Coordinates of C-alpha atoms and ligand atoms in Angstrom, one line a residue:
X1 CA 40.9 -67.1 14.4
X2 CA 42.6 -64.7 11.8
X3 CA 41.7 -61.1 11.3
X4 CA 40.4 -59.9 7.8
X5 CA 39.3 -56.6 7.6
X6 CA 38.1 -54.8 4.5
X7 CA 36.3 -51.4 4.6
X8 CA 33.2 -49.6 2.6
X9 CA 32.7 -46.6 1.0
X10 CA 29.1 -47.0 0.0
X11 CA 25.3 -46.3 0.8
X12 CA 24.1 -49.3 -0.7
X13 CA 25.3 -52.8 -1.1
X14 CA 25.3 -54.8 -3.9
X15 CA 26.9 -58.0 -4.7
X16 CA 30.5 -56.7 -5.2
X17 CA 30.5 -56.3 -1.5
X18 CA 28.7 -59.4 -0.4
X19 CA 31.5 -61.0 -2.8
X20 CA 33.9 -59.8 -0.9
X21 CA 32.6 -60.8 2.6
X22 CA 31.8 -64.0 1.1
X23 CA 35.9 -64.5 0.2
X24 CA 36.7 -62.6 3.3
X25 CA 34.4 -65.3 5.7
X26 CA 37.2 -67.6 4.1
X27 CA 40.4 -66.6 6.0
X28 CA 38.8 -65.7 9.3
X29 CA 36.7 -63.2 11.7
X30 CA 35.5 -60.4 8.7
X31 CA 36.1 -56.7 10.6
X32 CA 34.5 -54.2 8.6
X33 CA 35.2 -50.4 8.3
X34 CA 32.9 -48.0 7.3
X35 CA 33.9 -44.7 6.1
X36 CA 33.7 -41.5 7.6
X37 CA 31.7 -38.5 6.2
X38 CA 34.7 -36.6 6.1
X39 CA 36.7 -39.1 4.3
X40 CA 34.1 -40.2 2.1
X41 CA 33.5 -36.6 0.8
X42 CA 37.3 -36.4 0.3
X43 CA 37.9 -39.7 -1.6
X44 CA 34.9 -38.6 -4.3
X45 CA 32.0 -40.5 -3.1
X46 CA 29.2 -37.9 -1.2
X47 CA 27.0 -39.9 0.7
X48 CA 23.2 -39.9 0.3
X49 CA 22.3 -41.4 4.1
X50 CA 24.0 -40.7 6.6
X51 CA 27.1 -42.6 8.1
X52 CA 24.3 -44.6 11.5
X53 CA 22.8 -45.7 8.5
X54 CA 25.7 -46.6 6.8
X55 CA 27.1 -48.5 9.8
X56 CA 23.6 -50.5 10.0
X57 CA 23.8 -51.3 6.7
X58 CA 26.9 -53.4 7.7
X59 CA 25.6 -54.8 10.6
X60 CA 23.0 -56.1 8.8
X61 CA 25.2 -58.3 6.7
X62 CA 25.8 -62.0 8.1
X63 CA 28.8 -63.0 9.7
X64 CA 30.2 -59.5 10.3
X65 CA 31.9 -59.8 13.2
X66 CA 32.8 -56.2 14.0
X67 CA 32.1 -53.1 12.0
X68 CA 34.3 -50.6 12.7
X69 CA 34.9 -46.3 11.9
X70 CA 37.6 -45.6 9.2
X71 CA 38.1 -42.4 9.3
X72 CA 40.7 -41.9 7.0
X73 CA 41.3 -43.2 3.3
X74 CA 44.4 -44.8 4.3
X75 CA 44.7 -47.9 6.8
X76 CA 47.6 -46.7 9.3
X77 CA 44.8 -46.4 12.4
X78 CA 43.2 -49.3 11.4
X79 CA 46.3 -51.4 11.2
X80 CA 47.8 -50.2 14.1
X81 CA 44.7 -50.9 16.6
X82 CA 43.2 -53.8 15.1
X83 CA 46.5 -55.6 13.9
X84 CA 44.4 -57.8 11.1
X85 CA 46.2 -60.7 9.1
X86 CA 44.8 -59.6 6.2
X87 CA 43.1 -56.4 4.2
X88 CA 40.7 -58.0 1.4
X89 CA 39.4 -55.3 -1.2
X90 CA 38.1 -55.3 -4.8
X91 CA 41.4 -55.7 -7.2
X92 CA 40.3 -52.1 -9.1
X93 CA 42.6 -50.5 -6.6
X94 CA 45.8 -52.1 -8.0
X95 CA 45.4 -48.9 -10.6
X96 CA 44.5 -45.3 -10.5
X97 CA 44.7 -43.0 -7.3
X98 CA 43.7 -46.2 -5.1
X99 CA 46.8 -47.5 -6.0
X100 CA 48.8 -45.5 -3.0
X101 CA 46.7 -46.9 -0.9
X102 CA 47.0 -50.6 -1.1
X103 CA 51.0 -49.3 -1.7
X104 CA 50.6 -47.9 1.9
X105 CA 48.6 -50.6 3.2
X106 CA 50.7 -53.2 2.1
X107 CA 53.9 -51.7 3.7
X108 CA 52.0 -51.7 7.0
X109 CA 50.8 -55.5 6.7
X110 CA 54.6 -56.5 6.0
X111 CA 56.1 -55.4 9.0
X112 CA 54.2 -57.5 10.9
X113 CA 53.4 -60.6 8.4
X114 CA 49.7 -59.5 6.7
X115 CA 48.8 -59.8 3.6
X116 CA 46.9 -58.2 1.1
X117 CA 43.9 -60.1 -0.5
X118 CA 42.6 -58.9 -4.4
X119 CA 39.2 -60.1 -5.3
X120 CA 38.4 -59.8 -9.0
X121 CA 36.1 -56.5 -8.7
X122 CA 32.4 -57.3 -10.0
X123 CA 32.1 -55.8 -12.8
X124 CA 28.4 -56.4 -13.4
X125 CA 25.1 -54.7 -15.3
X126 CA 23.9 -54.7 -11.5
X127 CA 26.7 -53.1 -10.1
X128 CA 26.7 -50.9 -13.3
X129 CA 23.8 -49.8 -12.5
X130 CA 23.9 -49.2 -8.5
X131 CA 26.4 -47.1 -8.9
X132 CA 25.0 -44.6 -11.6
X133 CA 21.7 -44.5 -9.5
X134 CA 23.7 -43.4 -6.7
X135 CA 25.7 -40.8 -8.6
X136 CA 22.7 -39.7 -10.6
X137 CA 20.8 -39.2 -6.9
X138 CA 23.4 -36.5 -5.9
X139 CA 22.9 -34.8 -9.3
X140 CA 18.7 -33.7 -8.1
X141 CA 17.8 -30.7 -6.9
X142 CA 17.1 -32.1 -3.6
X143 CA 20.6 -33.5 -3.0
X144 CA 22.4 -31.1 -4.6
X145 CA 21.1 -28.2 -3.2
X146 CA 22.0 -29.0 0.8
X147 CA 25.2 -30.4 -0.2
X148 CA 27.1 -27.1 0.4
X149 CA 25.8 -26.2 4.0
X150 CA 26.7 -30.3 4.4
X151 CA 30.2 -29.7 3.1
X152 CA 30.3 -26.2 5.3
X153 CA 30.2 -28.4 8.2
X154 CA 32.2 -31.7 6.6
X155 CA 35.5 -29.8 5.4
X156 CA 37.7 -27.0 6.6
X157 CA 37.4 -25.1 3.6
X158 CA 35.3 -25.6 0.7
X159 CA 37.5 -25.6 -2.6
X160 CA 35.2 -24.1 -5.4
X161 CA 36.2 -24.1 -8.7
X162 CA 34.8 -21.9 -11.6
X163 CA 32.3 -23.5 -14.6
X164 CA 31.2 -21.9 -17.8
X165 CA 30.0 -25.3 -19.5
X166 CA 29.5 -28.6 -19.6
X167 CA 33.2 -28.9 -20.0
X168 CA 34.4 -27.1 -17.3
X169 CA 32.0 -28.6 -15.5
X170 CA 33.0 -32.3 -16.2
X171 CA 36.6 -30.9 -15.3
X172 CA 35.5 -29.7 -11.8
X173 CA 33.2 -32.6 -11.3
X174 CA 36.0 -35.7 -12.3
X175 CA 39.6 -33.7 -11.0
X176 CA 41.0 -36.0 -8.0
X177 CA 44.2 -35.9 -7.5
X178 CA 46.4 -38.2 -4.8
X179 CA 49.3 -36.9 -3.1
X180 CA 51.1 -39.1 -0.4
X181 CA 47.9 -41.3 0.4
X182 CA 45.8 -37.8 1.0
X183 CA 42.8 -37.0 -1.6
X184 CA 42.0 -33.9 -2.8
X185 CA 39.3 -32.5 -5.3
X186 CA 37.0 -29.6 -5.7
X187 CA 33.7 -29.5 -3.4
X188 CA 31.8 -27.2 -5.6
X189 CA 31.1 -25.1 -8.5
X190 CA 31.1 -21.1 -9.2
X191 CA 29.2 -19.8 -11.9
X192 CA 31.6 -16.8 -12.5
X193 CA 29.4 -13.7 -13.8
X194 CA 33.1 -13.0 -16.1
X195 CA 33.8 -16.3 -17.3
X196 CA 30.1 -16.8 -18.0
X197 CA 30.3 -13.5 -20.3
X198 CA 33.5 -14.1 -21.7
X199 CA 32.5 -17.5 -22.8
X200 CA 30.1 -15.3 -24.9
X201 CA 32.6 -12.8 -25.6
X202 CA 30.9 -10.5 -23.9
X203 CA 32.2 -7.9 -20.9
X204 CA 31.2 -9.0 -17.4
X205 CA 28.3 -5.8 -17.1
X206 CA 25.7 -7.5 -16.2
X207 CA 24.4 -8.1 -20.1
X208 CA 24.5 -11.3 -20.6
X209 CA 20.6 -12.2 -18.9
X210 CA 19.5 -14.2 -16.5
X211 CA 17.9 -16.7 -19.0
X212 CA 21.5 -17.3 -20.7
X213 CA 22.8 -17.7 -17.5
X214 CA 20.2 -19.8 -16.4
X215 CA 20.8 -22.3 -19.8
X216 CA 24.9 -22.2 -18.5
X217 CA 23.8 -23.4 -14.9
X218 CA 21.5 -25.9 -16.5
X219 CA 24.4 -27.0 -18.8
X220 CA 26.7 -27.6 -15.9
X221 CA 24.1 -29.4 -14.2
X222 CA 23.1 -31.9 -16.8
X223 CA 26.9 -33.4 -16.2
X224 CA 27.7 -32.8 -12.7
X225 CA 26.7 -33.8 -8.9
X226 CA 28.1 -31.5 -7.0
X227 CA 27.0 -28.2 -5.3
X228 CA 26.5 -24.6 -7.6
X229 CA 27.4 -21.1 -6.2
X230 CA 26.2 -18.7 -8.3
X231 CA 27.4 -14.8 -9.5
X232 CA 24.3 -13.0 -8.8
X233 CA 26.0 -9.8 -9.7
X234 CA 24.3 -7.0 -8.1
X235 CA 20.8 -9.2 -7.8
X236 CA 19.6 -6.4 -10.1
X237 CA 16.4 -5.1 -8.9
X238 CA 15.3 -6.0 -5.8
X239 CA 11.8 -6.7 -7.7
X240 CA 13.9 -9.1 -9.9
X241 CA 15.4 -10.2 -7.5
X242 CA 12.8 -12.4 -5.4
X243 CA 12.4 -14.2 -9.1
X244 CA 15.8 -15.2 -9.5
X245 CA 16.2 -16.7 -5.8
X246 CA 13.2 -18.6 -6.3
X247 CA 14.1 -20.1 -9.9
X248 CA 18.1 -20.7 -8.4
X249 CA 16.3 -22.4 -5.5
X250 CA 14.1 -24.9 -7.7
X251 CA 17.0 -25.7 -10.0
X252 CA 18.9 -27.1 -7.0
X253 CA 21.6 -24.4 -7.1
X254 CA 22.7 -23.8 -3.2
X255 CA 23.9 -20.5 -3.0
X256 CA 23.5 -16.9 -4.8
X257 CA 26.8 -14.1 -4.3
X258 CA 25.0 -10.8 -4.7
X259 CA 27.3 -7.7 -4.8
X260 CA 26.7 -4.6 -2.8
X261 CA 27.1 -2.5 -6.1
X262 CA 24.6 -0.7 -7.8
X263 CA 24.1 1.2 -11.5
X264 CA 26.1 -0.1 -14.4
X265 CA 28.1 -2.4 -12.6
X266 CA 31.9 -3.5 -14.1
X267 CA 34.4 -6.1 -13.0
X268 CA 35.5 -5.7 -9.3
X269 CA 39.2 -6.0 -10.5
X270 CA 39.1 -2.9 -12.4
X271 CA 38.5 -1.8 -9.1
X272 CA 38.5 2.5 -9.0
X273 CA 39.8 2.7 -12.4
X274 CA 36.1 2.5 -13.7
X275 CA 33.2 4.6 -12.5
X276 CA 31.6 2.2 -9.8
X277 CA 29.0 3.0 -7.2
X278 CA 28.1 0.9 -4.1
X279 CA 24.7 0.2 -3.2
X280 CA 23.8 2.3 0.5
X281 CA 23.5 -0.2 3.3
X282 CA 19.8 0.0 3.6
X283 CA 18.7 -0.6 0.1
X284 CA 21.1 -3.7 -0.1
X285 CA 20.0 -4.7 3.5
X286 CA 16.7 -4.7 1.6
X287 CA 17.3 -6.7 -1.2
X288 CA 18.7 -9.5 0.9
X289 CA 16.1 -9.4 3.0
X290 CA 13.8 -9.9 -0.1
X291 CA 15.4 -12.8 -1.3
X292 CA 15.4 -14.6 2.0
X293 CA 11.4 -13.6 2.5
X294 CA 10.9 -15.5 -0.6
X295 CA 13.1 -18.8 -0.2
X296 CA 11.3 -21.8 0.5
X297 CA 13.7 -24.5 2.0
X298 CA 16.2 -24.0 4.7
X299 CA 18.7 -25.0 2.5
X300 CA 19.8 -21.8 -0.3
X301 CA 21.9 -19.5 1.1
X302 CA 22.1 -15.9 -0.1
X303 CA 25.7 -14.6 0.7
X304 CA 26.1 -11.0 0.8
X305 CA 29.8 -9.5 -1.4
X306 CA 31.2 -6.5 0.1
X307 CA 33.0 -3.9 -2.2
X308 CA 34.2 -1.5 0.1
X309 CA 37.9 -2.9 0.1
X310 CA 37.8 -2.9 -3.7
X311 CA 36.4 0.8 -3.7
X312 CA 38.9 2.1 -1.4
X313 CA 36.1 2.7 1.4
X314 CA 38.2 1.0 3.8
X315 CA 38.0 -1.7 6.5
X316 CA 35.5 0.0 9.1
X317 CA 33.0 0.6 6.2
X318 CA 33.5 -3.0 5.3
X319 CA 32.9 -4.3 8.9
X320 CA 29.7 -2.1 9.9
X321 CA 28.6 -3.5 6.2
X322 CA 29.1 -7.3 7.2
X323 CA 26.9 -6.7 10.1
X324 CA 24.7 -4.8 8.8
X325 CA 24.6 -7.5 6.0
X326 CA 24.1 -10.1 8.9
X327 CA 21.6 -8.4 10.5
X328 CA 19.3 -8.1 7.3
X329 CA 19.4 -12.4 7.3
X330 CA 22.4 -13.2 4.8
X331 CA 23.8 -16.6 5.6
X332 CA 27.8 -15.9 4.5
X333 CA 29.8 -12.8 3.9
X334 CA 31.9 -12.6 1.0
X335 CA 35.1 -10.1 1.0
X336 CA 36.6 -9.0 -1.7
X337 CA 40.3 -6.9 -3.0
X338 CA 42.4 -6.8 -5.6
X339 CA 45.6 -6.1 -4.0
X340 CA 48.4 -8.7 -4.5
X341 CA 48.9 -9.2 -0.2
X342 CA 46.4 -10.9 1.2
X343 CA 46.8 -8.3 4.6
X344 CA 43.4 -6.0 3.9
X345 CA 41.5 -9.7 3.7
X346 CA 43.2 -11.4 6.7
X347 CA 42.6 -8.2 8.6
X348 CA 39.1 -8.1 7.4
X349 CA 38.7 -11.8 8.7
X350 CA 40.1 -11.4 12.1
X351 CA 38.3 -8.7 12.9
X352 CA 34.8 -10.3 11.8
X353 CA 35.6 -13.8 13.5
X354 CA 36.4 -12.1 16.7
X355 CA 32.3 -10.5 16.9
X356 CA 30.7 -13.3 14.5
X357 CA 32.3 -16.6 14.9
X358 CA 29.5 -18.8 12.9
X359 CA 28.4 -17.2 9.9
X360 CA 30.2 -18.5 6.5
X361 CA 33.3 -16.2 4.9
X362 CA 34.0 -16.2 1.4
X363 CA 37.2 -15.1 -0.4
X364 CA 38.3 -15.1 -4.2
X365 CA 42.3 -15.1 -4.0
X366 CA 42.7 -14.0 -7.8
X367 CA 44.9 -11.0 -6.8
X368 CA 46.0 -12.2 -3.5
X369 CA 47.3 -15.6 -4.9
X370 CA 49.7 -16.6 -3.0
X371 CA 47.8 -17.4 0.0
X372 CA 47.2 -21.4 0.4
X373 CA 43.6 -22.7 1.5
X374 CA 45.3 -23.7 5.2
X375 CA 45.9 -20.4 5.7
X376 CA 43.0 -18.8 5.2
X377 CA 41.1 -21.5 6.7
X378 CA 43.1 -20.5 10.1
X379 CA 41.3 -17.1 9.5
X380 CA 38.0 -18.0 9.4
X381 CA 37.9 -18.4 5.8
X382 CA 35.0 -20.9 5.1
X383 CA 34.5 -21.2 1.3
X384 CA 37.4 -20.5 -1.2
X385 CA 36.7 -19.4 -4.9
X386 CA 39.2 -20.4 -7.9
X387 CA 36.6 -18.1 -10.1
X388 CA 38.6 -17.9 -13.1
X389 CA 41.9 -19.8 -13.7
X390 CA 40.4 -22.6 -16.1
X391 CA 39.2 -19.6 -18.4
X392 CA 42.4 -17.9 -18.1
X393 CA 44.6 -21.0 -18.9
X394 CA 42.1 -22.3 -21.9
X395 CA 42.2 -19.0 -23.6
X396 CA 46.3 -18.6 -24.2
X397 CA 46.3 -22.4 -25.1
X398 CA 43.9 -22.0 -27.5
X399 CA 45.1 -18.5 -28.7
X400 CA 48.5 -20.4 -29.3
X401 CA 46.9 -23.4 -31.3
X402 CA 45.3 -20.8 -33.8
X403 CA 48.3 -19.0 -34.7
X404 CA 50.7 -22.4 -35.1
X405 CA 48.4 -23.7 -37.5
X406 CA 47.9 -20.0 -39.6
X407 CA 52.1 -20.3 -38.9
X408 CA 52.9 -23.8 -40.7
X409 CA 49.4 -23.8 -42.5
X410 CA 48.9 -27.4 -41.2
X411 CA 48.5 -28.8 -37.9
X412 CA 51.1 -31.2 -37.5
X413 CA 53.1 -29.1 -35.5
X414 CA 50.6 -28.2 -32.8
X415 CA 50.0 -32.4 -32.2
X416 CA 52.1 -33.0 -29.5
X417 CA 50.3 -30.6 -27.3
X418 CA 46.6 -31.7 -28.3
X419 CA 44.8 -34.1 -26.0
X420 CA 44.4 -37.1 -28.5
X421 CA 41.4 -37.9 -30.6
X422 CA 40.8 -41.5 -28.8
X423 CA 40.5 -39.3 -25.4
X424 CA 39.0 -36.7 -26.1
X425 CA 36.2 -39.1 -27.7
X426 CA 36.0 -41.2 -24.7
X427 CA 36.0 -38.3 -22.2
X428 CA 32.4 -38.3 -22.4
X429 CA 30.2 -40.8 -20.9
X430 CA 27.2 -42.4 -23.0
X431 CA 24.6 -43.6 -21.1
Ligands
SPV501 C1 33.5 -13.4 -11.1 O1 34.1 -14.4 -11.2 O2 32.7 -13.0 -12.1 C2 33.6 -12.5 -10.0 C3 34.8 -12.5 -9.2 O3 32.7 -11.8 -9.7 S1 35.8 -11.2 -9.7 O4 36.0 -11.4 -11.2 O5 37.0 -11.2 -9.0 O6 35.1 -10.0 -9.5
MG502 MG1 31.2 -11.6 -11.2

């Protein structure tokens, strides 16, 4: 008998994919891969059960005669130990990013004589609609909210991008890009305290309130599935505090950053050129401690930000803070500096990993930009913030656009640059 193999990336089944093992049945023994976490959470598609229950789900379906592990989006493994005569899949990867991978998967059946088999892809109100429940699933509170401790443990650094808006939001929610065969999107959101503001035109000081930022979260949310880590500034009084965890908690947000700062806080990139005090160990040791008294799931995770590097209280006070910070129950340790080498933050790193090798490190390489994710994953690095680049490159862009038109007093000349009408239009989905 003759080898077909196709593979799933799915927590339910619907009648795309019994279409497929239907045609499949037709040239031979159907081999079916299911998808690893790891890979699914790359390629765009989180799962909702996990992958036993995604591999039973397979073995449940008739004439299946092996199901296999995939744990890669391409096929290389797959072809090389299982050798099949043919790969069947839906024909909706002839475009888009799936493209490279039927390229790649084709150039492995023709060395040895397989083939490639496109099935028209089921495009129907049932398949429609499976696949917007499952989306819309990730998008509750439930879901959402242990999605970042899931992707803590599922990928070697979690790539965060900052939101101000539904837009943004859309932007980190829908960004894949392929290179060579390999996937790669954001995992989560940041809710950047500046970006928020100066979406408001306002300076990053802590006066734009909780209930604004509250309406930006829910904004973001109304459009998006994937996890929130919030700028909880300084956490503001310790008495306001326990209030904020609890509503960040209930909205499904996963994570608040709180600041060891204290007083009239300012931007940590202004760094000693504005008055700026740090909060004293204990009372901040308190605060955190607060929060985590009132939390109610296992889930949120309050991370503690050290300011010491950014104040020029050097590395030791920065240390006996992170462990101090530990101590009082916060579940990650965020470092921050404005200096353009990353040294002070690798050194930081090293140092912490060697005494603490579990709890989660956060960086924000704004300054220090020239350092890529794989390296500071090989420090310890858990959780990387792009916290403002999509503010930064809107504004010039749109700064631009405002003085070609007042320039040529028409807007025929600023065109070319536009994203056009019929996209923009169609950019948002109606449901
Ligand atoms: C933010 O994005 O608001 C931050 C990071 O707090 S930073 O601006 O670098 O302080
Ligand atoms: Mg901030």
């Amino acid at each position: 008998m003759k080898k077909v193999y196709t593979c799933f990336c799915t927590d339910i089944l619907h009648e795309g994919h019994l279409n497929i093992i239907h045609e499949a049945k037709k040239y031979g023994d159907v081999y079916v891969g299911v998808l690893t976490d790891e890979a699914m959470v790359r390629f765009d598609r989180f799962p909702t059960v996990d992958f036993e229950t995604r591999m039973a789900l397979i073995r449940g379906i008739e004439g299946v005669k092996e199901v296999c592990v995939q744990d890669e989006i391409l096929y290389d493994k797959v072809v090389q130990r299982l050798h099949p005569d043919y790969i069947i899949h839906g024909d909706n990867w002839r475009t888009g990013p799936m493209k490279a991978v039927r390229d790649n998967a084709e150039k492995l059946l023709a060395a040895y004589g397989g083939k490639i088999i496109d099935v028209p892809y089921t495009y129907s109100e049932n398949v429609k609609r499976a696949d917007a429940q499952l989306r819309e699933k990730l998008s509750m509170p439930e879901y959402r909210r242990k999605r970042l401790k899931q992707l803590l443990s599922l990928r070697p650094i979690v790539k965060t991008i900052e939101v101000h808006s539904g837009l943004t939001g859309l932007i980190a929610e829908k960004t894949v890009v392929e290179n060579n065969g390999e996937f790669d999107q954001f995992d989560a959101m940041w809710v950047s305290s500046l970006c928020d503001s100066t979406a408001k035109g306002k300076p990053d000081i802590e006066l734009v309130d909780m209930t604004s930022r509250f309406r930006t979260i829910d904004d973001v949310m109304e459009v998006t599935t994937k996890p929130i880590i919030f700028d909880g500034d300084t956490g503001g009084l310790t008495e306001h505090f326990v209030y904020t965890v609890r509503s960040l908690e209930r909205m499904g947000v996963s994570a608040v950053i709180i600041e060891d700062k204290t007083g009239l806080k300012k931007n940590s990139l202004f760094g000693t050129e504005v008055e700026q005090t740090q909060d004293s160990i204990e009372h901040f040791c308190e605060k955190i401690r607060a929060g985590k008294k009132v939390q109610l799931t296992d889930n949120f995770m309050i991370i503690a930000r050290i300011e010491s590097l950014i104040l020029d209280r050097g590395m030791e006070d920065a240390l006996t803070r992170a462990r101090a910070y530990v101590q009082a129950g916060a579940d990650g340790i965020m470092i921050h500096s404005r200096k353009k080498d990353p040294a002070e933050i690798l050194a930081f790193c090293d140092t912490f990993r060697k005494e603490n090798t579990h709890t989660p490190l956060v960086v924000v390489p704004s300054s220090f930009n020239s350092i890529t994710e794989a390296e500071l994953a090989a420090h310890g690095v858990n959780i990387v913030i792009y916290a403002n680049q999509l503010t930064r490159s809107a504004f010039p862009a749109m700064e631009q656009t405002a003085k070609d038109i007042l320039k040529y007093h028409r807007a025929q000349e600023v065109d070319a640059r536009l994203m056009p009408i019929k996209q923009i239009i169609s950019l948002i989905e109606e449901l």
